[in-house]
Amino acid sequence: MGLEMESLAASIGVSVAVLRFLLCFVATIPVSFLWRIVPGRLPKHLYSALSGVLLSYLSFGFSSNLHFLVPMSLGYASMVLFRRHCGLITFFLGFGYLIGCHVYYMSGDAWKEGGIDATGALMVLTLKVISCAINYNDGLLKEEEGLSEAQKKNRLIKLPSLIEYIGYCLCCGSHFAGPVYEMKDYLEWTDGKGIWKHDEQNPPPSPYWATIRALLQAGFCMGLYLYLVPQFPLSRFIDPVYHDWPFWKRLGYQYMAGFTARWKYYFIWSISEASIIISGLGFSGWTKSSPPKPRWDRAKNVDILALEFVKSAVEIPLKWNIQVSTWLRHYVYERLVQKGKKPGFFQLLATQTVSAVWHGLYPGYIIFFVQSAVMIAGSRVIYRWQQAIPPSMAFLKSVLGFFNFAYTVLVLNYSCVGFMVLSLHETLASYGSVYYIGTIIPVTLILLGSIIKPAPARSKARKDK
């Protein structure tokens, strides 16, 4: 069996560890399908927990479950013992343990070299544990205390039982690569409540076509990635030949390197989406069309076409790693805003910093997410200018719209090199090869935005009119 695994791994150009992970990852689809036929509430929780433990063991080994046990135990203990502060306690303890694992296993280097370990799954699990604790903390608050819509929807009045909690954390192998979802949704799904309440007059929608679509998308993404990746290796950024190329060719290579890398993530998230859809958890309600159609976007982590042709950097978190972006917005960004005030650059930078630390303490991650905050702030400046242009100057408005699109494509693919190469030397070598254009342009826009400010009075007058 070991020799067969080695030969198969060699034939597709991956390590045995990565092949084992991929097989277990794809196995989440039949495992999730079988969840549907498990009878009873308690057996479903047990099935979720045991299948998650088994898949983790087969993929990463026995130590993986020990690693998962630490943040899960810390989160549940904090909810039992320190409810008033359990969200904050779990946030810092969960992130602290995750960072320790990142440093110990040097996970970024392992992933870059084609290896795999349990830290990627631990990243997703950490977010689920933290959100559960924060929502239980929110259960103490009253609606008149200014709860946001997300807090009202997701808060937990009652402490989940231990088996419910473990089932939520490990269900359907979703901790492998996401998506992140709420404990409230998991409980309603398992109990057959809310939008999952079905009877003869309201039968459950069929998930099969949506699952097939996600699988076809996964196959296309993997095929394109395998075709492109040999042509655009990341090692090229420190190759003397690359630095001898003309400026526009170097800039084009940065675009293609980023474009190529994204298809790997599209593949992973498409498999995750198929797994959650086939279980039924991916159902998110019905469309308003006639006749109504089922929506399956609860597990959607990326909108590929919308991201590749995104009009503004502000829209990127709505199209890329959607569920983690939603988590960051609800549990970091919005909670840093003081009552009566609007969010600003500080909240944006703090959220991007948390995202960077969540990925690991590599210079490339830190630089990328700081760059992202600057990129989004620059895009907002262009958007404000665009909105200030009167309808009579539609051509100029369109020009600024195209400029925002071109700006986003340029700065995104420039910035994401740091996310891919990770090391400070390679990141700066890549950025320096195009004269730091992706940093200079957004900073210049931010400075210009503080000088050239559109008049809010005119837009307000239009609204009143």
Coordinates of N, CA and C in Angstrom, one line a residue, residues 62-75 89-105 107 118-119 121-123 125-126 129-130 357-358 360-361:
F62 N -2.2 10.8 14.4 CA -2.8 10.9 15.7 C -2.6 12.3 16.4
S63 N -1.5 12.9 16.2 CA -1.1 14.1 16.9 C -2.1 15.3 16.5
S64 N -2.7 15.1 15.3 CA -3.6 16.2 14.8 C -4.8 16.4 15.8
N65 N -5.4 15.3 16.2 CA -6.5 15.3 17.1 C -6.1 15.9 18.5
L66 N -4.9 15.6 18.9 CA -4.4 16.2 20.1 C -4.3 17.8 20.0
H67 N -3.8 18.2 18.8 CA -3.8 19.6 18.6 C -5.1 20.3 18.5
F68 N -6.1 19.6 17.9 CA -7.5 20.1 17.8 C -8.1 20.2 19.2
L69 N -7.7 19.2 20.1 CA -8.3 19.1 21.4 C -8.0 20.3 22.3
V70 N -6.8 20.9 22.1 CA -6.4 22.0 22.9 C -7.3 23.2 22.8
P71 N -7.4 23.8 21.6 CA -8.3 25.0 21.5 C -9.8 24.7 21.8
M72 N -10.2 23.5 21.4 CA -11.6 23.1 21.7 C -11.8 23.0 23.2
S73 N -10.8 22.5 24.0 CA -11.0 22.4 25.4 C -10.9 23.7 26.1
L74 N -10.0 24.6 25.6 CA -9.9 25.9 26.2 C -11.1 26.7 25.9
G75 N -11.7 26.6 24.7 CA -12.9 27.3 24.4 C -14.1 26.9 25.3
I89 N -11.2 35.6 26.2 CA -10.3 34.6 26.7 C -10.0 33.6 25.6
T90 N -11.1 33.1 24.9 CA -10.9 32.1 23.9 C -10.2 32.7 22.7
F91 N -10.4 34.0 22.4 CA -9.8 34.7 21.2 C -8.2 34.6 21.4
F92 N -7.8 35.1 22.6 CA -6.3 35.2 22.8 C -5.7 33.8 23.0
L93 N -6.4 32.9 23.7 CA -5.8 31.6 23.9 C -5.8 30.8 22.6
G94 N -6.9 30.9 21.9 CA -6.9 30.2 20.6 C -5.9 30.6 19.6
F95 N -5.8 32.0 19.5 CA -4.8 32.5 18.6 C -3.4 32.2 19.1
G96 N -3.2 32.3 20.4 CA -1.9 32.0 21.0 C -1.4 30.6 20.6
Y97 N -2.3 29.6 20.8 CA -1.9 28.2 20.5 C -1.7 28.0 19.0
L98 N -2.5 28.7 18.2 CA -2.3 28.5 16.7 C -1.0 29.1 16.3
I99 N -0.6 30.3 16.8 CA 0.7 30.9 16.5 C 1.8 30.0 16.9
G100 N 1.7 29.4 18.1 CA 2.7 28.5 18.6 C 2.9 27.3 17.6
C101 N 1.8 26.8 17.1 CA 1.9 25.7 16.2 C 2.5 26.1 14.8
H102 N 2.1 27.3 14.4 CA 2.7 27.8 13.2 C 4.2 27.9 13.3
V103 N 4.7 28.5 14.4 CA 6.1 28.7 14.6 C 6.8 27.3 14.8
Y104 N 6.2 26.4 15.5 CA 6.9 25.1 15.8 C 7.0 24.3 14.5
Y105 N 5.9 24.3 13.7 CA 6.0 23.4 12.5 C 6.5 24.2 11.3
S107 N 4.9 26.0 9.3 CA 3.9 25.6 8.4 C 4.0 26.2 7.0
A118 N -1.2 19.6 10.1 CA -2.6 19.9 10.7 C -2.8 21.3 10.9
T119 N -1.8 22.2 10.8 CA -2.0 23.6 11.1 C -3.0 24.3 10.3
A121 N -5.8 22.9 9.1 CA -7.1 22.6 9.6 C -7.3 23.3 11.0
L122 N -6.2 23.4 11.7 CA -6.3 24.1 13.0 C -6.7 25.6 12.9
M123 N -6.3 26.2 11.8 CA -6.7 27.6 11.5 C -8.2 27.7 11.5
L125 N -10.5 25.6 12.6 CA -11.1 25.1 13.8 C -11.0 26.3 14.9
T126 N -9.9 27.0 14.9 CA -9.7 28.1 15.8 C -10.8 29.2 15.6
V129 N -14.1 27.8 17.1 CA -14.1 27.8 18.5 C -14.3 29.2 19.1
I130 N -13.6 30.2 18.5 CA -13.7 31.6 18.9 C -15.1 32.1 18.7
V357 N -1.7 37.3 11.1 CA -1.3 36.5 12.2 C -1.9 35.1 12.1
W358 N -3.2 35.1 11.7 CA -3.9 33.8 11.6 C -3.2 32.9 10.6
G360 N 0.0 33.0 9.8 CA 1.4 32.6 10.3 C 2.3 33.8 10.4
L361 N 3.3 33.7 11.2 CA 4.2 34.9 11.4 C 5.3 35.0 10.4

